[in-house]
């Protein structure tokens, strides 16, 4: 029930192949392995060992990759912190995860105040000591932990095991194919499953990663056109910007370019048509942190025939609709497969993530007669904004703590730029200003979660049992 | 610890894709699934169920594939019989495996006399009854059982589980890549792991198989040239014949053709050079029935730099040399990975196939400084003849039962046509003729195992403890 250490094995089997490139620099698999071993030695010198749980907060740069790979060599669990979160949000996760150390990219050091912080610059200055990388990885060993919110608004730390990541990489390969010369453009955050899964695929496939610290539409368009990359992960709004650049320059994708993987909800048909005109096959995916990325994928060829569908499961996975008897019956989407997390850590550690072997996603959907999945309602009225998941409950919880707020309801509003953005409706108990409330949010929430519009209303739409009707809220927009 | 039923899943996910072609006919994945379900219904009508163990004896034709897939739907264990074996050899395996039924291609019905025989024609005439295919396959479920001989000369039935086959397919994909449009030319026997593993890859990858009942050098050369296939499995002698055809016709491999996988020992350098001239990348593999096909592979690019090497392990596998301390130290080759059989059936059921988690292959080899494996001595002086494994002990055991034979020693002799062929040296206890001894062998051994030369000698070379020195025998040739 083990894998050979992916870093060592990849360096042994294809050490000369390009593993990572960033701006003008690049590293082979044996070079990144050597760097990872050096970081493992530095981390060991600082007291980090196999049993440690380590949080990491960094921009998506090569050093982040090497530090993570050092942690993988040691076999410690990595809590991936989202650099866009507010200080209080980060503090919650660090506390919940009970981490031993926090490795922090120097440019982000203002974000966390803790005696457990070890800055990247400190790592650079540390002399590595001798350490033995783990030869074998247990399949059920937790490699990464990512926080995701939900109905309660309390983020939950999701365990992602070696087997979760391996299954995910393999299942994707069985769907879209792999070739030794593939290079994946990564400009989605490495602390998200969307970016982290690209690194896992890199190690498992022996595939090169072209890393960007931030999404850059113009450079992405150029790389796709030049064929210097073969794949790219993005969300709908990013796709639109890449397409605009390509249209402006009147260029097509290189024949070497194979596919875009698009997450975060259905891609508008208009984008799909423009992508086809640019020669870019777009695969729409449905997945979540609890399934280490994609679980179903809609092929480019089916996109116009099955508008709005999330496609079919990958080979190792099964998707059913709870209590559905016939095609088209709506119900909760249930997922089974080796990509499903074994569970949470921290205060949700006791919560069963699976019932009867199925992950209950909380999302509502149906399967059509051919077995294509359609997601009708995302769990907890999830708002997907520029690829980030936002749970209304998180924002509501913050606003409810303001002394002037009696009731609050949050929902998503359509946005040209971000797909969706959060908007809030509040009922006041005493006088205050909208500006005051927004500043209050800014202090406690990541910028992307701060409502883009906040309206004061007399009452919120509720049903007989007093449950907030978010669908009604959306009708107010 | 399950997989979704590969046949149902593949039919669901890519039902329209070509699964199998044979002569002028072809079938999609949904068509082969329907046929497999029909056979499952027929087999059910004849009393075969999930717990059954079923032997199959057939030529490598489409019906064989559909019957096997019917068995897979039911979840029964398949004992794959080698059609080239003699009646007595087949009887041994059938008895050892304690099979419930024996499914026999009509053209081979003379080979087996048993009340358990169900001819394919009988299957055709049987009305299917309703049956539920297994929705999930346990990872440790035995799909196939293949007999292999060894030092004792008593063939052992090797279990091959769903996980063994899955790991093998995946590991190969991580090595050479996969693409949805791949088509594998299969003209190696389906009852061998070399052929059967192509079917497993077909289901797992969603890949087409171009099936031939027999190897046909001219047609193979044409398909490689036309690009109607992308991969082919073969042994050195077959490669030579394909190359001769291509050279005769002055043609090159299509750019769509990706690779030949060559098993059964190192490919001579001269063949490698001719293959390169024809544009055919050749991957040399090392594997065995106990590892469900390839465990290590030598890349084309390394072939001239590492002549005689079996390459490096696939991604999920580990290979070490027992007791070796330095590169170059020779010893028994040990293998670890999810492709290693859990064990044998029948009279060898109690024998541990692994010690301390490692398969002890009995083969002697070494790893060089870069980690390339070199096989120095195949286990039990194995003779590989046209892709078939022959164990000297099997032939010796038969000859020893002849009343005129006192001692016998068998070894392999080089052959232009087959790579190696078996030759025998006998010491007589009373007078007989070589012809008489060869006829005796023909009655009890598959034709390919009958010695191609048999010499009567005064004494055999033995060491102090009276052990036969097969290396000395080879020196006599």
PDB file of C-alpha atoms in Angstrom, chain A residues 235-241 243-244 247 266-278 280 282 415-419:
ATOM      1  CA  UNK A 235     -11.684  29.457 -15.051  1.00  0.00           C
ATOM      2  CA  UNK A 236     -14.168  30.966 -17.489  1.00  0.00           C
ATOM      3  CA  UNK A 237     -13.202  34.584 -16.911  1.00  0.00           C
ATOM      4  CA  UNK A 238      -9.530  33.819 -17.553  1.00  0.00           C
ATOM      5  CA  UNK A 239     -10.436  31.987 -20.749  1.00  0.00           C
ATOM      6  CA  UNK A 240     -12.301  35.041 -21.984  1.00  0.00           C
ATOM      7  CA  UNK A 241      -9.257  37.224 -21.466  1.00  0.00           C
ATOM      8  CA  UNK A 243      -9.328  34.584 -26.134  1.00  0.00           C
ATOM      9  CA  UNK A 244      -9.505  38.382 -26.361  1.00  0.00           C
ATOM     10  CA  UNK A 247      -8.377  37.610 -31.267  1.00  0.00           C
ATOM     11  CA  UNK A 266     -20.033  26.088 -16.976  1.00  0.00           C
ATOM     12  CA  UNK A 267     -18.229  28.121 -19.597  1.00  0.00           C
ATOM     13  CA  UNK A 268     -20.632  30.373 -21.544  1.00  0.00           C
ATOM     14  CA  UNK A 269     -21.418  29.065 -25.015  1.00  0.00           C
ATOM     15  CA  UNK A 270     -20.123  32.265 -26.585  1.00  0.00           C
ATOM     16  CA  UNK A 271     -16.675  31.589 -25.062  1.00  0.00           C
ATOM     17  CA  UNK A 272     -16.766  28.007 -26.307  1.00  0.00           C
ATOM     18  CA  UNK A 273     -17.442  29.211 -29.841  1.00  0.00           C
ATOM     19  CA  UNK A 274     -14.640  31.753 -29.679  1.00  0.00           C
ATOM     20  CA  UNK A 275     -12.288  29.101 -28.261  1.00  0.00           C
ATOM     21  CA  UNK A 276     -13.165  26.762 -31.133  1.00  0.00           C
ATOM     22  CA  UNK A 277     -12.407  29.572 -33.591  1.00  0.00           C
ATOM     23  CA  UNK A 278      -8.979  29.960 -31.946  1.00  0.00           C
ATOM     24  CA  UNK A 280      -8.479  25.668 -28.386  1.00  0.00           C
ATOM     25  CA  UNK A 282     -11.907  23.378 -23.801  1.00  0.00           C
ATOM     26  CA  UNK A 415     -20.147  39.726 -13.194  1.00  0.00           C
ATOM     27  CA  UNK A 416     -18.566  40.229 -16.599  1.00  0.00           C
ATOM     28  CA  UNK A 417     -15.133  40.193 -15.064  1.00  0.00           C
ATOM     29  CA  UNK A 418     -15.328  37.522 -12.356  1.00  0.00           C
ATOM     30  CA  UNK A 419     -18.230  35.327 -13.372  1.00  0.00           C
TER      31      UNK A 419
END
